mmCIF file of C-alpha atoms in Angstrom:
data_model
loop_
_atom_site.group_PDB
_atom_site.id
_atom_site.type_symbol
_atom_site.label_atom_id
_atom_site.label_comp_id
_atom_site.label_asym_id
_atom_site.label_seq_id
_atom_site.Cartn_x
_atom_site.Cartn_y
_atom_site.Cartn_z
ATOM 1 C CA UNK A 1 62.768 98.240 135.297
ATOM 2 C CA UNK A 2 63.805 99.329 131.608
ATOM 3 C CA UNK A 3 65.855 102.261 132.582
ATOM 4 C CA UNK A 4 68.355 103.842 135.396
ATOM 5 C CA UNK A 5 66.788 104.109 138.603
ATOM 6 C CA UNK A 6 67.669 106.584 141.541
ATOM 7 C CA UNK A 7 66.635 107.268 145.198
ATOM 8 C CA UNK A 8 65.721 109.216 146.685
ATOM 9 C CA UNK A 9 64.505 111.833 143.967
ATOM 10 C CA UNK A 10 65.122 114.366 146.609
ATOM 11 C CA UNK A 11 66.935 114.821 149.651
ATOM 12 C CA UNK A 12 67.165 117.832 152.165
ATOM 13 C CA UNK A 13 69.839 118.313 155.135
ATOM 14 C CA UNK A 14 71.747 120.180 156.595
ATOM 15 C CA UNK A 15 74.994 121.252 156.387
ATOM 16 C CA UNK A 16 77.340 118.726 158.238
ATOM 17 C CA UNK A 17 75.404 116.193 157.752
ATOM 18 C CA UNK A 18 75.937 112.708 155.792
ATOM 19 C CA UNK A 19 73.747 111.581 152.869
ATOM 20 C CA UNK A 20 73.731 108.216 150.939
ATOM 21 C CA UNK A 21 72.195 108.104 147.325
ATOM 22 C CA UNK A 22 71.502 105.357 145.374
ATOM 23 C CA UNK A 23 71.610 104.342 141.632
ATOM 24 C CA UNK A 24 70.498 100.988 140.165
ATOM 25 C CA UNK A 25 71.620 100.691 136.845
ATOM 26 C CA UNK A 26 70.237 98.871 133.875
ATOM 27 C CA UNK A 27 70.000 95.545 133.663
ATOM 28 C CA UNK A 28 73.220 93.790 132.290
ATOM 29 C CA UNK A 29 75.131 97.086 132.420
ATOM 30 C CA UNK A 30 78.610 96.650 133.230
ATOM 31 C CA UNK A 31 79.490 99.770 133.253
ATOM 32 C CA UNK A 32 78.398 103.109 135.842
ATOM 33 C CA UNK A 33 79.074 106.303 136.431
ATOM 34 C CA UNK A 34 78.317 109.232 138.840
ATOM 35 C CA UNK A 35 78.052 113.306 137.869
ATOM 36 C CA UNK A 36 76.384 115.885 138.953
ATOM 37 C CA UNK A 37 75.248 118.885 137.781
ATOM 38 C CA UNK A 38 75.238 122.565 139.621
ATOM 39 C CA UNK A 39 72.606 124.880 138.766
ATOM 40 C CA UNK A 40 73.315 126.945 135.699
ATOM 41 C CA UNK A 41 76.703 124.492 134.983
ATOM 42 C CA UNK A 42 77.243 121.816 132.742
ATOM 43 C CA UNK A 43 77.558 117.898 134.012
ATOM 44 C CA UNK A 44 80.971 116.972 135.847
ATOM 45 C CA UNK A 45 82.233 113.495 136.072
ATOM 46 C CA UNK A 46 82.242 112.016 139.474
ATOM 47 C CA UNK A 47 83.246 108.464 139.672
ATOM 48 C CA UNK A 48 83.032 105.439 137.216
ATOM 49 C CA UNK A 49 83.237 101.589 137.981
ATOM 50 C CA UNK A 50 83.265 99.191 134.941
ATOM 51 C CA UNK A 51 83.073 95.652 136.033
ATOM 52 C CA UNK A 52 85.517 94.624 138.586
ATOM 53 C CA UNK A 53 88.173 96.537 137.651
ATOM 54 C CA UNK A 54 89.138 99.448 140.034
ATOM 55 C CA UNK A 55 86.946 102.543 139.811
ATOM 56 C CA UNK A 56 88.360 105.609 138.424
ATOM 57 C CA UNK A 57 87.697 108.220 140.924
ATOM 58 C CA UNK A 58 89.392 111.200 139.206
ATOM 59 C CA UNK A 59 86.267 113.949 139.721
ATOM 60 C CA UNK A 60 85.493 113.431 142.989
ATOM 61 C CA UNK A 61 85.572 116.577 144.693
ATOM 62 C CA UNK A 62 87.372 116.051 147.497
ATOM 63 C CA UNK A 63 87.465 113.153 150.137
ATOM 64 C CA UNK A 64 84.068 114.023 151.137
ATOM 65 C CA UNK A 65 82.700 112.013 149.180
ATOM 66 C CA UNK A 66 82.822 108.250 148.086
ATOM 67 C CA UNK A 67 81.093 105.821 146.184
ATOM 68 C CA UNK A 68 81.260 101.652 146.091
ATOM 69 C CA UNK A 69 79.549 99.370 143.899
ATOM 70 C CA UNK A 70 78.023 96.050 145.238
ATOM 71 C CA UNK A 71 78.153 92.561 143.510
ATOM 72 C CA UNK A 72 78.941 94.994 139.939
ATOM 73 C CA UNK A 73 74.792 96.254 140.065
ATOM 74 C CA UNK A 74 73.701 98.778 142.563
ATOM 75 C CA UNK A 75 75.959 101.895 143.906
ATOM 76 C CA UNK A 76 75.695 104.240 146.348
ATOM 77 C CA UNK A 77 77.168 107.996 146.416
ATOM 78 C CA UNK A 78 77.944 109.005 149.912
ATOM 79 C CA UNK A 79 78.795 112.696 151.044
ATOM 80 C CA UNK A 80 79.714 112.832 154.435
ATOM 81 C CA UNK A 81 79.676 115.895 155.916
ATOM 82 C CA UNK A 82 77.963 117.846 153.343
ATOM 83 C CA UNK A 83 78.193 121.541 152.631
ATOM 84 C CA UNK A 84 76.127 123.903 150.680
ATOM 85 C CA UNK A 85 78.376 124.079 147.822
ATOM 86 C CA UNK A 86 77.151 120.225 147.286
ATOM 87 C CA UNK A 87 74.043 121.286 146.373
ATOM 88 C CA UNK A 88 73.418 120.002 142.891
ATOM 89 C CA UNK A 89 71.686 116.919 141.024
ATOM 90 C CA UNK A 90 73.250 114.041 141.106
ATOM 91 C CA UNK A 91 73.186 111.772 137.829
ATOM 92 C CA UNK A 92 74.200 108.249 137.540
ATOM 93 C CA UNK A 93 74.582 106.473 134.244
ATOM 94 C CA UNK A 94 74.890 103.059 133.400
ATOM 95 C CA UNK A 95 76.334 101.761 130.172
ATOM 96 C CA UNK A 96 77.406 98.757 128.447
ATOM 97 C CA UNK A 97 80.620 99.403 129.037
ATOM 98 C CA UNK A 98 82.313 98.257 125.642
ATOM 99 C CA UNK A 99 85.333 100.235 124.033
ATOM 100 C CA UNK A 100 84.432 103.987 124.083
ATOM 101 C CA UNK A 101 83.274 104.216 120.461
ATOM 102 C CA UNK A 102 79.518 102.102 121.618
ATOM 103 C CA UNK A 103 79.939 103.879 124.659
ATOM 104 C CA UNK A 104 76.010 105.208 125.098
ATOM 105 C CA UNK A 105 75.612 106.059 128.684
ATOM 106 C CA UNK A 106 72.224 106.171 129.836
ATOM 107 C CA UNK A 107 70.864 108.648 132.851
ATOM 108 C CA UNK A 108 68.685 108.258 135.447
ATOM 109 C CA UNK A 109 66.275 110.600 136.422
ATOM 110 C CA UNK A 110 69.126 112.146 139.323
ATOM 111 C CA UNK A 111 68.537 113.040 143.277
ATOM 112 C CA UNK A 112 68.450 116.701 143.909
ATOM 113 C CA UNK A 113 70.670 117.314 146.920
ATOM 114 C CA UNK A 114 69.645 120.188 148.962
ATOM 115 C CA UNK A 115 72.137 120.966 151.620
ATOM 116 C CA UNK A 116 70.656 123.675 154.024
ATOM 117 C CA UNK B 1 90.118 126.342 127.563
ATOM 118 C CA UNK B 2 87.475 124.227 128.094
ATOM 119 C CA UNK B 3 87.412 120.628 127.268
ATOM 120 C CA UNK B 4 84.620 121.151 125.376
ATOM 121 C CA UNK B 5 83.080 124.348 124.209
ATOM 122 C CA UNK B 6 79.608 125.280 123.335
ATOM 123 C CA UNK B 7 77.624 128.597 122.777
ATOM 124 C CA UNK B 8 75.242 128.747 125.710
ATOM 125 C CA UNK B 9 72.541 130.216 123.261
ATOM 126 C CA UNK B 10 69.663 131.017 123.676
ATOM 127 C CA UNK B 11 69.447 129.927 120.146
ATOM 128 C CA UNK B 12 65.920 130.586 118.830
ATOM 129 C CA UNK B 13 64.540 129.079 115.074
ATOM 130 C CA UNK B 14 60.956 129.202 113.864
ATOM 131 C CA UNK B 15 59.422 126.773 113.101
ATOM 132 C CA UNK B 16 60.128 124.060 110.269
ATOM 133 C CA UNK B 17 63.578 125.444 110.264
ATOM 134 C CA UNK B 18 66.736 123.850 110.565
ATOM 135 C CA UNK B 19 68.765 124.698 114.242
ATOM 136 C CA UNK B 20 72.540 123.931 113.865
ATOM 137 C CA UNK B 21 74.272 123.975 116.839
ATOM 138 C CA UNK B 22 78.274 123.573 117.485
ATOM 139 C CA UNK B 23 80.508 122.179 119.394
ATOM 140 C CA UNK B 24 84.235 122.167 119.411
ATOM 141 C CA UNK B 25 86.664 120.482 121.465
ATOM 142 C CA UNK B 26 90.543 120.771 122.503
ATOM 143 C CA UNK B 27 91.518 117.139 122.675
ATOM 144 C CA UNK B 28 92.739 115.637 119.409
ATOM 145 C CA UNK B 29 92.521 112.161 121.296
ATOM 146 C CA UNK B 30 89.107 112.500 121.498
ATOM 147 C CA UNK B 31 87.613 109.524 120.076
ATOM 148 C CA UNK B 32 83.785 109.420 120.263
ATOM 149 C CA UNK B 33 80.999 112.244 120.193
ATOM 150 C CA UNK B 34 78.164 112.049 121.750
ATOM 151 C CA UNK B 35 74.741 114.605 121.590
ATOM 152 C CA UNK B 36 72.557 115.024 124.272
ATOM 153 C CA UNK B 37 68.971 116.777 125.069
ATOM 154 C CA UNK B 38 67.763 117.848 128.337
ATOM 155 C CA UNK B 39 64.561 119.285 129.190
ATOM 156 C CA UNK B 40 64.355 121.375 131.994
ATOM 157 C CA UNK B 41 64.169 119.406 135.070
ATOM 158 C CA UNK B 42 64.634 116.448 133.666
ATOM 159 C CA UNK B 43 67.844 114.282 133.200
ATOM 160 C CA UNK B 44 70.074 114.154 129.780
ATOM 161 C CA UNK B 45 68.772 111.411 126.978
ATOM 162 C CA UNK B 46 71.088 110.635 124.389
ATOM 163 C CA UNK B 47 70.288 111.857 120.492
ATOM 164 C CA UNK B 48 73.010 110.353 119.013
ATOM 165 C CA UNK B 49 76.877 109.643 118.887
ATOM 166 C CA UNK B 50 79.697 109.713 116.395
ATOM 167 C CA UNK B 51 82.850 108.163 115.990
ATOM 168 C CA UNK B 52 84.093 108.813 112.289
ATOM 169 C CA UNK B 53 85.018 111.666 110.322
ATOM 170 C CA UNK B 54 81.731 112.745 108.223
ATOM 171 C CA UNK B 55 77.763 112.911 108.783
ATOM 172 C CA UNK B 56 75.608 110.343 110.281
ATOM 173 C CA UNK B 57 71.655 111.283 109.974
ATOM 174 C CA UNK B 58 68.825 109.700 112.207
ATOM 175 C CA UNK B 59 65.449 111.212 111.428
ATOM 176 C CA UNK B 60 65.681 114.620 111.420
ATOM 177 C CA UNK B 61 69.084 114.917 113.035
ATOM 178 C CA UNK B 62 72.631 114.797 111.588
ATOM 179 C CA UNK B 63 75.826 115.134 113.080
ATOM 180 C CA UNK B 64 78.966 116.084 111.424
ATOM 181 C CA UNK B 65 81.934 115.325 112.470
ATOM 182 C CA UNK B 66 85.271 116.681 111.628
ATOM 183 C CA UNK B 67 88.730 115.346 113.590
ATOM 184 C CA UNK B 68 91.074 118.020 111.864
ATOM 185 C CA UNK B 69 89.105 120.978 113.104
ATOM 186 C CA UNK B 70 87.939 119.628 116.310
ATOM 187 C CA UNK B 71 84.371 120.528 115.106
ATOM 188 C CA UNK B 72 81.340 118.708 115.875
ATOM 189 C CA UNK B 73 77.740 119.606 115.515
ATOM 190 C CA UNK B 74 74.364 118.259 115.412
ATOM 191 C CA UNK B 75 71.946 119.577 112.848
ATOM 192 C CA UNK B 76 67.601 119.900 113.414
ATOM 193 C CA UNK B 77 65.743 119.709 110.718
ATOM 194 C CA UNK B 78 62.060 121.098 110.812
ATOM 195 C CA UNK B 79 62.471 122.181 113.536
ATOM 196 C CA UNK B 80 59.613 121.574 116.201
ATOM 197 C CA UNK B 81 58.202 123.439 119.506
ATOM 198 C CA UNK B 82 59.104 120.393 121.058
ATOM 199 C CA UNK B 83 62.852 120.419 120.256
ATOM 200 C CA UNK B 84 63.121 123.287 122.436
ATOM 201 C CA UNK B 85 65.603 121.984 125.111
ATOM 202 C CA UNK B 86 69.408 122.644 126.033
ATOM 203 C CA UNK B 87 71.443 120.267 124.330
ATOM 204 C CA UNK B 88 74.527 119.103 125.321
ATOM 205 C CA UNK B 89 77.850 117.892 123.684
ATOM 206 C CA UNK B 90 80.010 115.256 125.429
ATOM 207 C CA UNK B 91 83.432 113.815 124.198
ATOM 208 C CA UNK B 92 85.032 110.329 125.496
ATOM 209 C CA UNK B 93 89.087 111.329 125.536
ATOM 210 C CA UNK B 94 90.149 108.089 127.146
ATOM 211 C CA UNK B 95 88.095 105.576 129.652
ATOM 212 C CA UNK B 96 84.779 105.886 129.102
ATOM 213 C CA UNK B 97 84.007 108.963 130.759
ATOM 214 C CA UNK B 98 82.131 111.451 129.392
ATOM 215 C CA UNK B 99 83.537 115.010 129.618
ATOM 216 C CA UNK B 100 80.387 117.285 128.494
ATOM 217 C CA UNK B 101 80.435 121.109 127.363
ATOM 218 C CA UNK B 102 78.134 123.850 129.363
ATOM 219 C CA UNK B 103 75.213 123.164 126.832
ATOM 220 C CA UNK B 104 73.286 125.260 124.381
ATOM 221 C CA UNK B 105 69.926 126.183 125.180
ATOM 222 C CA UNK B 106 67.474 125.999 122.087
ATOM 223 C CA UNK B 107 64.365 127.656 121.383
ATOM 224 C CA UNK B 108 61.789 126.915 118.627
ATOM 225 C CA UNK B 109 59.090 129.262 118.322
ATOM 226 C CA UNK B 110 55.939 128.116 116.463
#
């Protein structure tokens, strides 16, 4: 596909449970990132992986949650244990990952996390 | 302080008229600027970005950018019904992580 792709689009459980989400970024993107956005709040930086180096995992939450990147395409967000206050939209972004001045980061369309 | 500030609006234009909406930000190693529209519901797709001091115009939009007061905003001109959206301003400090104010929320009445 041309652009970021996520799945699911939505996902509903409940409290204590553990959910996987996916992002598959664009095609030749080194770069990719993970934020998510509360309702009413402005986007917060997750995690972001940029080739092979290490990822920088300075916003995640708490160790709740995790994220890997396999053979430098797709990703996948896991939240074990989830709690309500993880309700949100999750956004990944995939970019070309060049020095920070061509730096255009392009969304997906996000997974809305319910947690009931 | 916030990274990155923005007036959460609403901000409402008619029509045909230009919508100028602000952004500043606290980090003076901020190094690129980046302007982004959401539609409710729907994910953030980028307008444009900005590296240097100055304007840079695509279309109807310009952004000006100015290091020594930390100011950056993104100017609409003829404004449409359709440019109604919150748009959101998003800094790149170090990395390449984005670090994105709360968003202002504009409205465009026809």
């Amino acid at each position: 596909g041309a652009g970021v792709s996520q799945s699911p689009s939505n996902k509903v459980t409940e409290k204590g449970k553990d959910v996987e989400l996916r992002c598959d970024p664009i095609s030749g993107h080194t770069a990719l990132y993970w934020y998510r956005q509360s309702l009413g709040q402005g986007l917060e930086f997750l995690i972001y992986f940029q080739g092979n180096s290490a990822p920088d995992k300075s916003g995640l939450p708490s160790d709740r949650f995790s994220a890997e990147r396999t053979g430098g395409s797709v990703s996948t967000l896991t939240i074990q244990r989830t709690q309500q206050e993880d309700s949100a939209v999750y956004l990944c972004a995939s970019s070309l990952g060049l020095a920070p001045s061509y730096n255009e980061q392009f969304f997906g369309p996000g997974t809305r996390l319910t947690v009931l | 302080q916030k990274e990155v500030e923005q007036n959460s609006g609403p901000l409402s234009v008619p029509e045909g008229a230009i919508a100028s909406l602000n952004c500043t930000y606290s980090d003076r190693g901020s190094q690129s600027f980046f302007w982004y529209r959401q539609y409710s519901g729907k994910s953030p797709e980028l307008i444009m970005f900005i590296y240097s001091n100055g304007d840079k115009e695509d279309g109807r939009f310009t952004a000006q950018l100015n290091k020594a007061s930390q100011y950056v905003s993104l100017l609409i001109r003829d404004s449409q019904p359709s440019d109604s959206a919150t748009y959101l301003c998003a800094v790149i400090r170090y990395g390449n992580k984005l670090v994105f104010g709360a968003g202002t929320i504009l409205r465009v009445k026809s």
